[in-house]
Amino acid sequence: MYRTASLLFAIALSALLPAEAQEPPAGLPFVNGAFTDNMVLQRDISVPVWGWAKAGEKVVVEFQDKAVEAVADAQGKWMAKIGPFTAGGPFTLSIRGPQSVTFTNVLVGDVWLCSGQSNMQMGMGGVINAKEEIEAASIPQIRLLTVPNIIGAVPSSTIPTNCRWQVCSPAAVGVYARWPSPLM
């Protein structure tokens, strides 16, 4: 019992000590996977944009003729806050640092996060007039990002790399014609 308590105390104490990592944690992307072409950034707030690089490296985020600089911390995480911006678009978001990436067709508007109910996975095939609704789903100002259900013992810092923002179209909505969605 005493040995177990000492070990748990040592583990808990080590979590509080400052990290000395010079490299970003293995497998983490330069830019968080939530940022892709066709995304929507929340209007009227300072929007956080983040990723990972070597400790101390500078990153510049540019959007709508504004540039913000961030520096990766000791654990390799960097975060820049841009904005606020009014609704509109499409725009381009560029990020430069140890790597460079540009995201196109970016809108600024309202972002709605939906989670928690099992019926939220219900496919479009279950709605009244499904075929007609799917065919009429050409609404380029609406964007979709679906993150699949993933069971994990600890919170994740990223979303799967195959998740991409999509422009609302019959093809994008048609993926949800079955229940549960094949993306879940």
mmCIF file of C-alpha atoms in Angstrom:
data_model
loop_
_atom_site.group_PDB
_atom_site.id
_atom_site.type_symbol
_atom_site.label_atom_id
_atom_site.label_comp_id
_atom_site.label_asym_id
_atom_site.label_seq_id
_atom_site.Cartn_x
_atom_site.Cartn_y
_atom_site.Cartn_z
ATOM 1 C CA MET A 1 0.000 0.000 0.000
ATOM 2 C CA TYR A 2 2.746 2.462 0.982
ATOM 3 C CA ARG A 3 4.764 1.688 -2.162
ATOM 4 C CA THR A 4 1.709 2.219 -4.389
ATOM 5 C CA ALA A 5 0.872 5.522 -2.705
ATOM 6 C CA SER A 6 4.479 6.709 -3.139
ATOM 7 C CA LEU A 7 4.456 5.744 -6.794
ATOM 8 C CA LEU A 8 1.171 7.586 -7.401
ATOM 9 C CA PHE A 9 2.526 10.646 -5.603
ATOM 10 C CA ALA A 10 5.680 10.542 -7.754
ATOM 11 C CA ILE A 11 3.617 10.282 -10.933
ATOM 12 C CA ALA A 12 1.368 13.165 -9.837
ATOM 13 C CA LEU A 13 4.361 15.301 -8.866
ATOM 14 C CA SER A 14 6.124 14.666 -12.170
ATOM 15 C CA ALA A 15 3.064 15.950 -14.027
ATOM 16 C CA LEU A 16 3.536 19.327 -12.325
ATOM 17 C CA LEU A 17 7.206 19.717 -13.228
ATOM 18 C CA PRO A 18 8.034 21.922 -16.224
ATOM 19 C CA ALA A 19 8.608 20.023 -19.439
ATOM 20 C CA GLU A 20 11.983 20.389 -21.111
ATOM 21 C CA ALA A 21 10.912 19.075 -24.493
ATOM 22 C CA GLN A 22 12.567 20.712 -27.470
ATOM 23 C CA GLU A 23 10.567 18.767 -30.067
ATOM 24 C CA PRO A 24 6.796 18.810 -30.460
ATOM 25 C CA PRO A 25 5.058 15.666 -29.219
ATOM 26 C CA ALA A 26 5.361 12.861 -31.771
ATOM 27 C CA GLY A 27 2.643 12.696 -34.376
ATOM 28 C CA LEU A 28 1.150 16.147 -33.799
ATOM 29 C CA PRO A 29 0.649 18.261 -36.928
ATOM 30 C CA PHE A 30 2.073 21.699 -37.630
ATOM 31 C CA VAL A 31 -1.529 23.005 -37.679
ATOM 32 C CA ASN A 32 -4.412 21.398 -35.799
ATOM 33 C CA GLY A 33 -6.585 19.228 -38.061
ATOM 34 C CA ALA A 34 -9.643 21.398 -37.382
ATOM 35 C CA PHE A 35 -8.188 23.889 -39.860
ATOM 36 C CA THR A 36 -8.747 22.936 -43.524
ATOM 37 C CA ASP A 37 -9.904 24.451 -46.790
ATOM 38 C CA ASN A 38 -13.606 25.426 -46.735
ATOM 39 C CA MET A 39 -13.665 26.017 -42.962
ATOM 40 C CA VAL A 40 -15.720 28.573 -41.092
ATOM 41 C CA LEU A 41 -14.126 30.837 -38.476
ATOM 42 C CA GLN A 42 -16.382 32.287 -35.786
ATOM 43 C CA ARG A 43 -17.287 35.924 -36.428
ATOM 44 C CA ASP A 44 -16.902 38.781 -33.926
ATOM 45 C CA ILE A 45 -14.311 37.082 -31.679
ATOM 46 C CA SER A 46 -10.545 36.658 -31.575
ATOM 47 C CA VAL A 47 -10.232 33.220 -33.174
ATOM 48 C CA PRO A 48 -7.521 30.886 -31.831
ATOM 49 C CA VAL A 49 -5.402 29.143 -34.470
ATOM 50 C CA TRP A 50 -2.934 26.588 -33.121
ATOM 51 C CA GLY A 51 -0.539 23.761 -33.850
ATOM 52 C CA TRP A 52 2.879 22.424 -32.910
ATOM 53 C CA ALA A 53 6.492 23.184 -33.780
ATOM 54 C CA LYS A 54 9.880 23.004 -32.083
ATOM 55 C CA ALA A 55 10.046 24.951 -28.835
ATOM 56 C CA GLY A 56 10.868 28.609 -29.511
ATOM 57 C CA GLU A 57 10.013 28.555 -33.217
ATOM 58 C CA LYS A 58 8.006 31.493 -34.554
ATOM 59 C CA VAL A 59 4.805 31.092 -36.542
ATOM 60 C CA VAL A 60 2.940 33.842 -38.417
ATOM 61 C CA VAL A 61 -0.808 33.586 -39.078
ATOM 62 C CA GLU A 62 -2.220 35.886 -41.790
ATOM 63 C CA PHE A 63 -5.901 36.522 -42.486
ATOM 64 C CA GLN A 64 -7.641 39.463 -44.166
ATOM 65 C CA ASP A 65 -4.518 41.646 -44.328
ATOM 66 C CA LYS A 66 -3.734 41.104 -40.635
ATOM 67 C CA ALA A 67 -0.771 39.131 -39.332
ATOM 68 C CA VAL A 68 -0.246 37.728 -35.836
ATOM 69 C CA GLU A 69 2.922 36.079 -34.555
ATOM 70 C CA ALA A 70 3.099 33.175 -32.107
ATOM 71 C CA VAL A 71 6.011 31.288 -30.544
ATOM 72 C CA ALA A 72 5.951 27.588 -29.694
ATOM 73 C CA ASP A 73 6.183 26.997 -25.956
ATOM 74 C CA ALA A 74 8.433 24.476 -24.164
ATOM 75 C CA GLN A 75 6.013 21.658 -25.064
ATOM 76 C CA GLY A 76 5.972 22.746 -28.731
ATOM 77 C CA LYS A 77 2.447 24.192 -28.813
ATOM 78 C CA TRP A 78 1.843 27.549 -30.483
ATOM 79 C CA MET A 79 -1.355 29.584 -30.593
ATOM 80 C CA ALA A 80 -2.215 32.827 -32.338
ATOM 81 C CA LYS A 81 -5.474 34.734 -31.944
ATOM 82 C CA ILE A 82 -6.698 36.610 -35.003
ATOM 83 C CA GLY A 83 -9.644 38.923 -35.337
ATOM 84 C CA PRO A 84 -12.309 39.754 -34.584
ATOM 85 C CA PHE A 85 -13.721 39.746 -38.092
ATOM 86 C CA THR A 86 -17.223 40.354 -39.431
ATOM 87 C CA ALA A 87 -19.104 37.707 -41.403
ATOM 88 C CA GLY A 88 -18.041 37.268 -45.009
ATOM 89 C CA GLY A 89 -15.762 35.510 -47.392
ATOM 90 C CA PRO A 90 -14.393 33.560 -49.026
ATOM 91 C CA PHE A 91 -10.926 34.384 -47.717
ATOM 92 C CA THR A 92 -7.494 32.779 -47.476
ATOM 93 C CA LEU A 93 -5.764 31.856 -44.195
ATOM 94 C CA SER A 94 -1.972 31.476 -44.392
ATOM 95 C CA ILE A 95 0.345 30.100 -41.733
ATOM 96 C CA ARG A 96 4.131 30.373 -42.020
ATOM 97 C CA GLY A 97 6.767 28.936 -39.742
ATOM 98 C CA PRO A 98 8.883 25.800 -39.931
ATOM 99 C CA GLN A 99 6.289 24.779 -42.534
ATOM 100 C CA SER A 100 3.858 26.835 -44.591
ATOM 101 C CA VAL A 101 0.226 26.103 -45.305
ATOM 102 C CA THR A 102 -2.562 28.067 -46.977
ATOM 103 C CA PHE A 103 -6.257 27.353 -46.526
ATOM 104 C CA THR A 104 -8.658 28.629 -49.178
ATOM 105 C CA ASN A 105 -12.396 29.254 -49.430
ATOM 106 C CA VAL A 106 -12.550 30.200 -45.735
ATOM 107 C CA LEU A 107 -15.726 31.876 -44.463
ATOM 108 C CA VAL A 108 -16.285 33.962 -41.357
ATOM 109 C CA GLY A 109 -19.670 33.372 -39.766
ATOM 110 C CA ASP A 110 -21.347 31.375 -37.034
ATOM 111 C CA VAL A 111 -19.905 28.019 -36.027
ATOM 112 C CA TRP A 112 -22.295 25.574 -34.385
ATOM 113 C CA LEU A 113 -20.869 22.616 -32.482
ATOM 114 C CA CYS A 114 -23.348 19.781 -32.130
ATOM 115 C CA SER A 115 -22.740 16.811 -29.901
ATOM 116 C CA GLY A 116 -24.318 14.491 -27.416
ATOM 117 C CA GLN A 117 -27.480 12.939 -28.793
ATOM 118 C CA SER A 118 -27.507 9.597 -30.589
ATOM 119 C CA ASN A 119 -30.091 10.856 -33.083
ATOM 120 C CA MET A 120 -27.551 13.425 -34.306
ATOM 121 C CA GLN A 121 -26.010 10.578 -36.296
ATOM 122 C CA MET A 122 -29.267 9.976 -38.127
ATOM 123 C CA GLY A 123 -28.745 9.985 -41.867
ATOM 124 C CA MET A 124 -30.574 12.155 -44.385
ATOM 125 C CA GLY A 125 -32.266 9.003 -45.699
ATOM 126 C CA GLY A 126 -34.609 9.134 -42.708
ATOM 127 C CA VAL A 127 -36.045 12.583 -43.375
ATOM 128 C CA ILE A 128 -39.268 13.352 -45.256
ATOM 129 C CA ASN A 129 -38.554 13.857 -48.976
ATOM 130 C CA ALA A 130 -34.953 12.671 -48.511
ATOM 131 C CA LYS A 131 -34.137 12.462 -52.212
ATOM 132 C CA GLU A 132 -35.422 15.974 -52.894
ATOM 133 C CA GLU A 133 -33.701 17.414 -49.806
ATOM 134 C CA ILE A 134 -30.357 15.888 -50.795
ATOM 135 C CA GLU A 135 -30.694 17.109 -54.391
ATOM 136 C CA ALA A 136 -31.498 20.643 -53.140
ATOM 137 C CA ALA A 137 -28.531 20.771 -50.739
ATOM 138 C CA SER A 138 -26.458 23.170 -52.812
ATOM 139 C CA ILE A 139 -25.885 25.866 -50.190
ATOM 140 C CA PRO A 140 -22.241 27.039 -50.472
ATOM 141 C CA GLN A 141 -22.479 29.359 -47.462
ATOM 142 C CA ILE A 142 -23.068 26.332 -45.187
ATOM 143 C CA ARG A 143 -20.082 24.164 -44.336
ATOM 144 C CA LEU A 144 -19.960 20.742 -42.718
ATOM 145 C CA LEU A 145 -17.285 19.167 -40.534
ATOM 146 C CA THR A 146 -17.999 15.730 -39.127
ATOM 147 C CA VAL A 147 -15.653 14.239 -36.567
ATOM 148 C CA PRO A 148 -16.167 10.490 -36.132
ATOM 149 C CA ASN A 149 -16.855 8.884 -32.779
ATOM 150 C CA ILE A 150 -13.565 7.741 -31.329
ATOM 151 C CA ILE A 151 -13.236 5.965 -28.030
ATOM 152 C CA GLY A 152 -10.212 7.065 -26.040
ATOM 153 C CA ALA A 153 -8.921 6.799 -22.519
ATOM 154 C CA VAL A 154 -7.539 10.353 -22.599
ATOM 155 C CA PRO A 155 -8.610 13.571 -24.359
ATOM 156 C CA SER A 156 -7.130 14.115 -27.802
ATOM 157 C CA SER A 157 -5.324 17.271 -28.928
ATOM 158 C CA THR A 158 -6.307 16.806 -32.556
ATOM 159 C CA ILE A 159 -9.036 15.445 -34.782
ATOM 160 C CA PRO A 160 -8.354 12.702 -37.345
ATOM 161 C CA THR A 161 -6.452 13.924 -40.380
ATOM 162 C CA ASN A 162 -9.123 12.600 -42.758
ATOM 163 C CA CYS A 163 -11.707 15.079 -41.393
ATOM 164 C CA ARG A 164 -12.198 18.005 -43.751
ATOM 165 C CA TRP A 165 -14.632 20.915 -43.881
ATOM 166 C CA GLN A 166 -16.976 20.431 -46.823
ATOM 167 C CA VAL A 167 -19.113 22.894 -48.747
ATOM 168 C CA CYS A 168 -22.792 21.907 -48.400
ATOM 169 C CA SER A 169 -23.663 20.118 -51.636
ATOM 170 C CA PRO A 170 -25.733 17.132 -52.704
ATOM 171 C CA ALA A 171 -22.555 15.016 -52.714
ATOM 172 C CA ALA A 172 -21.530 16.132 -49.206
ATOM 173 C CA VAL A 173 -25.029 15.683 -47.755
ATOM 174 C CA GLY A 174 -25.598 12.428 -49.658
ATOM 175 C CA VAL A 175 -22.878 10.794 -47.540
ATOM 176 C CA TYR A 176 -25.371 11.058 -44.693
ATOM 177 C CA ALA A 177 -28.180 9.259 -46.539
ATOM 178 C CA ARG A 178 -27.644 6.103 -44.443
ATOM 179 C CA TRP A 179 -27.940 5.700 -40.716
ATOM 180 C CA PRO A 180 -25.653 5.593 -38.972
ATOM 181 C CA SER A 181 -23.529 7.729 -41.182
ATOM 182 C CA PRO A 182 -20.502 5.924 -42.678
ATOM 183 C CA LEU A 183 -18.371 8.671 -41.113
ATOM 184 C CA MET A 184 -19.333 7.639 -37.585
#
